[in-house]
Amino acid sequence: MQSRPVAPPVTDAPARRAALAAALLASFLTPFMGSSVNIALPPIGREFSLDAVTLGWVATAYILAAAVFLLPFGRLADITGRRKIFTSGLGAYAAASLGAALVQNGGQLIVLRLLQGVSGAMLFGTGVAILTSVFPPAQRGRVLGWNAAAVYIGLSLGPTAGGLITEAFGWRFIFILNAALAAAAFLAVSRSLKFDFREAAGEGFDMKGAVIYGLALSAVIAGFSEMPDAAGVILVVLGGVGLGMFVLIETRTKHPLLQVSLFRGNPVFIYSNAAALINYSATFAVGFLLSLYLQFAKGFSPAGAGLVLVAQPVLMALISPFAGRLADRLEPRLIASGGMALSAAGLLMLAFIGRDTPLVYLMTALVVIGSGFGFFSSPNTSAVMGAVERKCYGVAASTLGTMRLVGQMLSLGLAMLLFALIIGRVPISAAVLPEFIDSLRASFALFAALSLAGVGASLARNRVAGAA
């Protein structure tokens, strides 16, 4: 059987357009799913009688599975073909989304969210790796800015569309819509993307490392949801030990899952990934927390809450392409660091919210956070991808994606931990509203401190011109 052509020349304009369209479709789809489901969490919680911590797992399960499988699928994409993994992920994502629309209880929904996350992992890293393979370094910041804009457009439409869909048709239709979008993307990509990338073809796959990594990461996140109980502490410790073992094994493996050598003598790669981890840890739970706040404390409908929350991702979508172009001319570290400082200011504003906080105050904070994130994302991605050689693009993109997803999990995990400490394992209601507000304030104060720490990690990078 004839194999597909590998890595077309960067001068092939139709190939570039096909790669860009494919990556943008996937980059829109996954955040649209996440942000629309966040708006639907209160109705889901009421239908299945879920407490605050279990409700958080509806969001966390997807991210956990994606984080566990992102590095393995990134490595497999480099070996077997990025197009193959990418299109398979779209098909599996459509099937899992349709299944989630048919669940009968919270446990089934969490399982289907896990399956969505596995298929999402096949999309996260491969799309960025394909773009980086096709476009030359001088255009990398620009196309990654467009890719970031697609992510934020998905985030922007998700809350509004999710709220309107939930009110008009019920929350299950959100999953039906995502299944239809994924199926359409699968058909479009199968027809237009005719080439593949297998720069690591013939190398081995580190199955032992993949298993240890997945179990260790799962233990850490599961432990966060059980803390401060002893079982939670034990799981976190065991997971931390497991991650340490994973890194040690990877240094002694011929074809490792995670190329530890990428971090050696490469401060740009190290600190850019650290900055991404901290930034997502500090910002991701904002939508989840404010969705609950607006509906439980303010009495907003799902559609009304979505219209408020749309302010943050709209700013991200508007600013990301501009920030990407700046990263082609200026130092990515300075642009990204300034963006993270803006996000810290917005998070600090939210640390003072109460039941009677004016809506204009909330929206101002969201605008500040969204602007900061828009200036951070594409310059930071450009710095990461520019710090490795071509054959490592899949692993580098997956490493960055893993930082993003682990940061998102830590963000939700910290929020759920504070829920457990301050509210307890009870459904959110008027009886626990004061405790709920206290947990929000504590979460946003912690996230603001994390974001300030991230500014230091971002500035610690060596001076690197974006075009280099």
Coordinates of C-alpha atoms in Angstrom, one line a residue:
M1 CA 0.0 0.0 0.0
Q2 CA 1.4 3.4 -1.0
S3 CA 2.1 5.7 2.0
R4 CA 1.0 9.3 2.1
P5 CA 3.5 12.0 1.2
V6 CA 5.4 13.3 4.1
A7 CA 6.1 17.0 5.1
P8 CA 5.3 19.0 1.9
P9 CA 7.6 21.9 1.1
V10 CA 6.8 25.1 3.0
T11 CA 6.4 26.9 -0.3
D12 CA 3.3 24.7 -1.1
A13 CA 0.6 27.3 -0.5
P14 CA -2.4 24.9 -0.9
A15 CA -0.8 22.5 1.6
R16 CA -0.3 25.4 4.0
R17 CA -4.0 26.4 3.7
A18 CA -5.2 22.9 4.3
A19 CA -3.0 22.5 7.4
L20 CA -4.2 25.8 8.7
A21 CA -7.8 25.1 8.2
A22 CA -7.5 21.7 9.8
A23 CA -5.7 23.0 12.9
L24 CA -8.2 25.9 13.3
L25 CA -11.2 23.6 13.2
A26 CA -9.8 21.4 16.0
S27 CA -8.6 24.4 18.0
F28 CA -12.1 25.9 17.9
L29 CA -13.9 22.6 18.7
T30 CA -12.3 21.6 22.0
P31 CA -12.5 24.9 23.9
F32 CA -16.1 25.4 22.6
M33 CA -17.0 22.1 24.2
G34 CA -15.4 23.0 27.5
S35 CA -16.7 26.5 27.9
S36 CA -20.3 25.6 26.8
V37 CA -20.4 22.7 29.3
N38 CA -19.2 25.0 32.1
I39 CA -22.3 27.1 31.7
A40 CA -24.5 24.0 31.8
L41 CA -23.0 22.6 35.0
P42 CA -25.7 24.0 37.4
P43 CA -28.5 22.4 35.4
I44 CA -26.5 19.1 35.2
G45 CA -25.9 19.3 38.9
R46 CA -29.6 19.7 39.6
E47 CA -30.7 16.9 37.3
F48 CA -28.3 14.4 38.8
S49 CA -28.1 15.8 42.4
L50 CA -24.3 16.3 42.3
D51 CA -22.4 18.1 45.1
A52 CA -19.9 20.9 44.2
V53 CA -16.9 18.6 44.2
T54 CA -18.5 15.9 42.0
L55 CA -19.8 18.6 39.7
G56 CA -16.2 19.8 39.3
W57 CA -15.3 16.3 38.1
V58 CA -17.6 16.8 35.1
A59 CA -15.2 19.5 34.0
T60 CA -12.0 17.9 35.4
A61 CA -12.5 14.4 33.9
Y62 CA -12.1 15.7 30.4
I63 CA -8.9 17.6 31.2
L64 CA -7.4 14.7 33.2
A65 CA -7.8 12.2 30.3
A66 CA -6.5 14.7 27.8
A67 CA -3.4 15.4 30.0
V68 CA -2.7 11.7 30.6
F69 CA -2.8 10.9 26.9
L70 CA -1.4 14.0 25.3
L71 CA 2.3 13.1 25.5
P72 CA 1.7 9.5 24.3
F73 CA -0.3 10.6 21.3
G74 CA 2.2 13.4 20.5
R75 CA 4.9 10.8 20.4
L76 CA 2.8 8.4 18.4
A77 CA 2.0 11.2 15.9
D78 CA 5.7 11.8 15.4
I79 CA 6.3 8.1 14.7
T80 CA 3.1 7.0 12.8
G81 CA 1.9 10.3 11.2
R82 CA 0.4 13.4 12.6
R83 CA -2.5 13.4 10.1
K84 CA -3.4 9.9 11.1
I85 CA -3.6 10.7 14.8
F86 CA -5.4 14.0 14.1
T87 CA -8.2 12.6 11.9
S88 CA -8.7 9.6 14.3
G89 CA -9.1 12.0 17.1
L90 CA -11.9 13.9 15.3
G91 CA -13.8 10.7 14.7
A92 CA -13.5 9.5 18.2
Y93 CA -14.4 12.9 19.6
A94 CA -17.6 12.9 17.6
A95 CA -18.6 9.4 18.9
A96 CA -17.8 10.3 22.6
S97 CA -19.8 13.5 22.3
L98 CA -22.8 11.7 21.0
G99 CA -22.5 9.2 23.8
A100 CA -22.4 12.0 26.4
A101 CA -25.7 13.3 25.2
L102 CA -27.4 9.9 26.1
V103 CA -26.2 9.4 29.7
Q104 CA -28.6 8.7 32.5
N105 CA -26.6 9.7 35.6
G106 CA -23.6 11.7 36.7
G107 CA -21.2 8.7 36.7
Q108 CA -21.9 7.9 33.1
L109 CA -21.4 11.5 32.1
I110 CA -18.0 11.6 33.9
V111 CA -16.9 8.4 32.0
L112 CA -17.9 9.8 28.6
R113 CA -16.1 13.1 29.5
L114 CA -13.0 10.9 30.1
L115 CA -13.4 9.4 26.6
Q116 CA -13.9 12.9 25.2
G117 CA -10.6 13.8 26.8
V118 CA -8.7 10.8 25.3
S119 CA -9.9 11.8 21.8
G120 CA -9.2 15.5 22.5
A121 CA -5.6 14.5 23.3
M122 CA -5.2 13.3 19.8
L123 CA -6.0 16.8 18.6
F124 CA -4.3 19.2 21.0
G125 CA -0.7 18.7 20.2
T126 CA -0.9 17.4 16.6
G127 CA -2.6 20.5 15.2
V128 CA 0.1 22.9 16.5
A129 CA 2.8 20.5 15.4
I130 CA 1.4 20.3 11.9
L131 CA 1.3 24.2 11.7
T132 CA 4.9 24.5 12.9
S133 CA 6.0 21.9 10.4
V134 CA 4.4 23.6 7.4
F135 CA 5.1 27.3 8.1
P136 CA 8.6 28.8 8.2
P137 CA 9.9 30.4 11.4
A138 CA 9.3 34.0 10.2
Q139 CA 5.6 33.3 9.9
R140 CA 5.3 31.0 13.0
G141 CA 4.1 33.7 15.4
R142 CA 1.4 34.9 13.0
V143 CA -0.1 31.5 12.3
L144 CA 0.1 30.5 16.0
G145 CA -1.7 33.8 16.7
W146 CA -4.5 32.7 14.4
N147 CA -4.6 29.3 16.0
A148 CA -4.9 31.0 19.4
A149 CA -7.6 33.2 18.1
A150 CA -9.6 30.1 17.0
V151 CA -9.2 28.7 20.5
Y152 CA -10.6 32.0 22.0
I153 CA -13.4 32.2 19.5
G154 CA -14.5 28.8 20.7
L155 CA -14.2 30.0 24.2
S156 CA -16.1 33.2 23.3
L157 CA -19.0 31.4 21.6
G158 CA -19.1 28.5 24.1
P159 CA -20.7 30.4 27.1
T160 CA -23.3 32.3 25.0
A161 CA -24.2 29.3 22.8
G162 CA -24.1 26.9 25.7
G163 CA -26.4 29.1 27.8
L164 CA -28.9 29.6 24.9
I165 CA -28.8 25.9 24.0
T166 CA -29.3 24.9 27.6
E167 CA -32.4 27.1 28.0
A168 CA -33.9 26.3 24.6
F169 CA -33.2 22.6 24.2
G170 CA -31.5 21.3 27.4
W171 CA -27.8 20.7 28.2
R172 CA -27.7 17.4 26.2
F173 CA -28.0 19.3 22.9
I174 CA -24.6 20.8 23.6
F175 CA -23.0 17.4 23.2
I176 CA -25.1 16.7 20.1
L177 CA -23.9 19.9 18.5
N178 CA -20.3 19.1 19.3
A179 CA -20.7 15.6 17.8
A180 CA -22.0 17.2 14.6
L181 CA -19.2 19.7 14.4
A182 CA -16.5 17.0 15.0
A183 CA -18.0 14.8 12.3
A184 CA -18.1 17.7 9.9
A185 CA -14.4 18.5 10.7
F186 CA -13.5 14.9 10.2
L187 CA -15.0 14.9 6.7
A188 CA -13.4 18.2 5.8
V189 CA -9.9 17.2 7.0
S190 CA -10.0 13.8 5.4
R191 CA -10.6 15.4 2.0
S192 CA -8.3 18.4 2.2
L193 CA -5.2 17.3 4.3
K194 CA -3.5 14.9 2.0
F195 CA 0.0 14.9 3.4
D196 CA 1.6 13.6 6.7
F197 CA 4.5 14.1 9.0
R198 CA 6.6 11.2 10.4
E199 CA 10.0 12.7 11.2
A200 CA 10.4 10.1 13.9
A201 CA 9.3 7.1 11.8
G202 CA 10.9 3.8 12.8
E203 CA 11.7 4.9 16.4
G204 CA 10.2 2.9 19.3
F205 CA 7.4 3.9 21.6
D206 CA 7.9 4.0 25.4
M207 CA 4.9 2.1 26.7
K208 CA 6.4 1.7 30.2
G209 CA 6.9 5.4 30.5
A210 CA 3.4 6.1 29.2
V211 CA 1.8 3.8 31.8
I212 CA 3.8 5.2 34.8
Y213 CA 3.1 8.8 33.6
G214 CA -0.6 8.2 33.3
L215 CA -1.0 6.5 36.6
A216 CA 1.1 9.1 38.5
L217 CA -0.7 12.1 37.0
S218 CA -4.1 10.5 37.7
A219 CA -3.1 9.9 41.3
V220 CA -2.1 13.6 41.8
I221 CA -5.4 15.0 40.4
A222 CA -7.6 12.4 42.1
G223 CA -5.7 13.2 45.4
F224 CA -6.5 16.9 45.0
S225 CA -10.2 16.1 44.9
E226 CA -10.0 14.1 48.1
M227 CA -7.9 16.5 50.1
P228 CA -7.7 17.4 53.0
D229 CA -8.5 13.7 53.8
A230 CA -5.6 11.4 54.4
A231 CA -6.4 9.4 51.3
G232 CA -6.0 12.6 49.2
V233 CA -2.6 13.4 50.7
I234 CA -1.4 9.8 50.1
L235 CA -2.5 9.9 46.5
V236 CA -0.8 13.2 45.9
V237 CA 2.5 12.0 47.4
L238 CA 2.4 8.7 45.5
G239 CA 1.6 10.6 42.3
G240 CA 4.6 12.9 42.9
V241 CA 6.9 10.0 43.5
G242 CA 5.6 8.4 40.3
L243 CA 6.3 11.5 38.3
G244 CA 9.8 11.5 39.6
M245 CA 10.3 7.9 38.6
F246 CA 8.9 8.7 35.2
V247 CA 11.5 11.5 34.6
L248 CA 14.3 9.1 35.8
I249 CA 13.1 6.4 33.4
E250 CA 12.9 8.8 30.5
T251 CA 16.6 9.8 30.9
R252 CA 17.6 6.1 30.5
T253 CA 15.3 5.2 27.6
K254 CA 16.5 5.1 24.0
H255 CA 13.3 6.5 22.5
P256 CA 11.6 8.3 25.5
L257 CA 8.0 9.5 25.7
L258 CA 9.3 12.8 27.1
Q259 CA 12.7 13.9 25.7
V260 CA 14.3 15.2 28.9
S261 CA 17.2 16.4 26.7
L262 CA 14.9 19.1 25.3
F263 CA 15.1 20.8 28.8
R264 CA 18.9 20.5 29.2
G265 CA 20.7 23.7 28.4
N266 CA 17.5 25.1 26.9
P267 CA 16.2 27.8 29.3
V268 CA 13.7 29.2 26.8
F269 CA 12.0 25.8 26.6
I270 CA 12.1 25.3 30.3
Y271 CA 10.8 28.7 31.4
S272 CA 8.3 29.0 28.6
N273 CA 6.7 25.7 29.6
A274 CA 6.8 26.7 33.3
A275 CA 5.2 30.0 32.5
A276 CA 2.4 28.2 30.6
L277 CA 1.8 25.8 33.5
I278 CA 1.6 28.6 36.0
N279 CA -0.6 30.8 33.8
Y280 CA -3.2 28.1 33.2
S281 CA -3.1 27.1 36.9
A282 CA -4.0 30.7 37.7
T283 CA -6.7 31.5 35.1
F284 CA -8.5 28.4 33.9
A285 CA -11.0 28.0 36.8
V286 CA -12.2 31.6 36.4
G287 CA -15.0 30.6 34.0
F288 CA -16.0 27.6 36.1
L289 CA -16.2 29.7 39.3
L290 CA -17.9 32.7 37.8
S291 CA -20.5 30.5 36.1
L292 CA -21.5 29.1 39.5
Y293 CA -21.3 32.6 41.1
L294 CA -23.5 34.3 38.5
Q295 CA -26.2 31.6 38.6
F296 CA -26.2 30.8 42.3
A297 CA -25.4 34.1 43.9
K298 CA -26.7 36.5 41.3
G299 CA -29.6 34.5 40.0
F300 CA -28.6 34.7 36.3
S301 CA -30.0 32.2 33.8
P302 CA -27.4 30.1 31.9
A303 CA -27.8 32.4 28.9
G304 CA -27.3 35.5 31.0
A305 CA -24.2 34.1 32.7
G306 CA -22.8 33.1 29.3
L307 CA -23.2 36.7 28.0
V308 CA -21.3 38.0 31.0
L309 CA -18.4 35.5 30.7
V310 CA -18.0 36.1 27.0
A311 CA -16.0 39.3 27.7
Q312 CA -12.8 37.4 28.7
P313 CA -12.4 35.1 25.6
V314 CA -13.5 37.9 23.2
L315 CA -10.5 39.9 24.3
M316 CA -8.3 36.9 24.0
A317 CA -9.5 36.3 20.4
L318 CA -9.0 39.9 19.4
I319 CA -5.5 40.3 20.9
S320 CA -3.9 36.9 20.2
P321 CA -3.2 37.5 16.4
F322 CA -1.8 41.0 17.2
A323 CA 0.4 39.5 20.0
G324 CA 1.6 36.7 17.6
R325 CA 2.7 39.3 15.0
L326 CA 4.6 41.2 17.8
A327 CA 6.3 37.9 18.7
D328 CA 7.7 37.7 15.1
R329 CA 9.5 41.1 15.7
L330 CA 10.1 41.5 19.4
E331 CA 11.1 39.3 22.4
P332 CA 8.3 36.8 23.2
R333 CA 9.3 36.8 26.9
L334 CA 8.5 40.5 27.3
I335 CA 5.1 40.3 25.6
A336 CA 4.1 37.2 27.5
S337 CA 5.4 38.5 30.8
G338 CA 3.4 41.7 30.4
G339 CA 0.3 39.7 29.6
M340 CA 0.7 37.6 32.7
A341 CA 1.0 40.7 34.9
L342 CA -2.3 42.0 33.4
S343 CA -4.0 38.7 34.3
A344 CA -2.7 39.0 37.9
A345 CA -4.3 42.4 38.2
G346 CA -7.6 41.1 37.0
L347 CA -7.5 38.1 39.3
L348 CA -6.7 40.4 42.2
M349 CA -9.9 42.4 41.4
L350 CA -12.0 39.2 41.6
A351 CA -10.5 38.4 45.0
F352 CA -12.8 41.2 46.4
I353 CA -16.1 40.1 45.0
G354 CA -19.2 39.7 47.1
R355 CA -22.9 38.9 46.6
D356 CA -23.6 42.6 45.7
T357 CA -20.6 43.2 43.5
P358 CA -21.7 45.4 40.5
L359 CA -21.8 43.7 37.1
V360 CA -19.5 46.3 35.6
Y361 CA -16.8 45.5 38.1
L362 CA -16.9 41.8 37.2
M363 CA -16.8 42.6 33.5
T364 CA -13.9 45.0 33.9
A365 CA -11.9 42.2 35.7
L366 CA -12.7 39.8 32.9
V367 CA -11.6 42.3 30.3
V368 CA -8.3 42.7 32.1
I369 CA -7.7 39.0 32.5
G370 CA -8.7 38.3 28.8
S371 CA -6.3 41.0 27.6
G372 CA -3.5 39.6 29.6
F373 CA -4.1 36.1 28.4
G374 CA -4.2 37.3 24.8
F375 CA -0.8 38.9 25.1
F376 CA 0.6 35.8 26.8
S377 CA -0.5 32.8 24.8
S378 CA 0.8 33.0 21.2
P379 CA 4.2 34.7 22.0
N380 CA 4.8 31.9 24.6
T381 CA 3.8 29.2 22.2
S382 CA 6.1 30.7 19.5
A383 CA 9.0 30.7 22.0
V384 CA 8.5 27.0 22.9
M385 CA 8.3 25.8 19.3
G386 CA 11.2 28.0 18.2
A387 CA 13.4 26.4 20.9
V388 CA 13.5 22.8 19.4
E389 CA 14.5 21.2 16.2
R390 CA 12.0 20.1 13.5
K391 CA 11.8 16.4 14.4
C392 CA 10.8 17.3 18.0
Y393 CA 7.8 19.5 17.0
G394 CA 5.3 16.9 18.0
V395 CA 6.8 16.2 21.4
A396 CA 7.4 19.9 22.0
A397 CA 3.8 20.8 21.1
S398 CA 2.6 17.9 23.3
T399 CA 4.8 19.0 26.2
L400 CA 3.4 22.5 26.0
G401 CA -0.1 21.1 25.7
T402 CA 0.5 19.0 28.8
M403 CA 1.6 22.1 30.7
R404 CA -1.6 23.7 29.7
L405 CA -3.8 20.8 30.6
V406 CA -2.0 20.0 33.9
G407 CA -2.3 23.7 34.7
Q408 CA -6.1 23.6 34.0
M409 CA -6.4 20.5 36.2
L410 CA -4.5 22.2 39.0
S411 CA -6.7 25.3 38.7
L412 CA -9.9 23.2 39.0
G413 CA -8.3 21.0 41.6
L414 CA -7.3 24.0 43.8
A415 CA -10.9 25.4 43.4
M416 CA -12.4 22.0 44.4
L417 CA -10.0 21.8 47.4
L418 CA -11.1 25.1 48.6
F419 CA -14.7 24.1 48.1
A420 CA -14.1 21.0 50.2
L421 CA -12.3 23.0 53.0
I422 CA -14.8 25.9 53.2
I423 CA -18.2 24.6 52.0
G424 CA -17.9 20.8 52.4
R425 CA -19.3 18.1 50.2
V426 CA -22.8 19.5 49.9
P427 CA -24.7 20.9 46.9
I428 CA -24.4 24.7 46.5
S429 CA -27.5 26.4 47.7
A430 CA -28.7 29.5 49.6
A431 CA -27.8 27.9 52.9
V432 CA -24.1 27.8 52.1
L433 CA -23.9 31.0 50.0
P434 CA -21.7 32.9 52.5
E435 CA -19.2 30.0 52.5
F436 CA -19.4 29.8 48.7
I437 CA -18.4 33.5 48.4
D438 CA -15.6 32.9 50.8
S439 CA -14.3 30.0 48.7
L440 CA -14.4 32.2 45.6
R441 CA -12.4 35.0 47.3
A442 CA -9.8 32.5 48.5
S443 CA -9.5 30.9 45.0
F444 CA -9.0 34.2 43.2
A445 CA -6.5 35.5 45.8
L446 CA -4.5 32.3 45.4
F447 CA -4.7 32.5 41.6
A448 CA -3.5 36.2 41.6
A449 CA -0.4 35.1 43.7
L450 CA 0.3 32.3 41.3
S451 CA 0.1 34.6 38.3
L452 CA 2.6 37.0 39.9
A453 CA 5.0 34.1 40.4
G454 CA 4.5 33.2 36.7
V455 CA 5.7 36.7 35.7
G456 CA 9.1 35.8 37.3
A457 CA 9.3 32.5 35.4
S458 CA 8.4 34.2 32.1
L459 CA 11.1 36.9 32.6
A460 CA 13.7 34.3 33.5
R461 CA 14.0 33.2 29.9
N462 CA 17.1 34.2 28.0
R463 CA 16.7 37.1 25.5
V464 CA 15.3 35.5 22.3
A465 CA 14.0 37.3 19.3
G466 CA 10.7 36.0 18.1
A467 CA 11.8 35.5 14.5
A468 CA 14.7 33.3 15.7

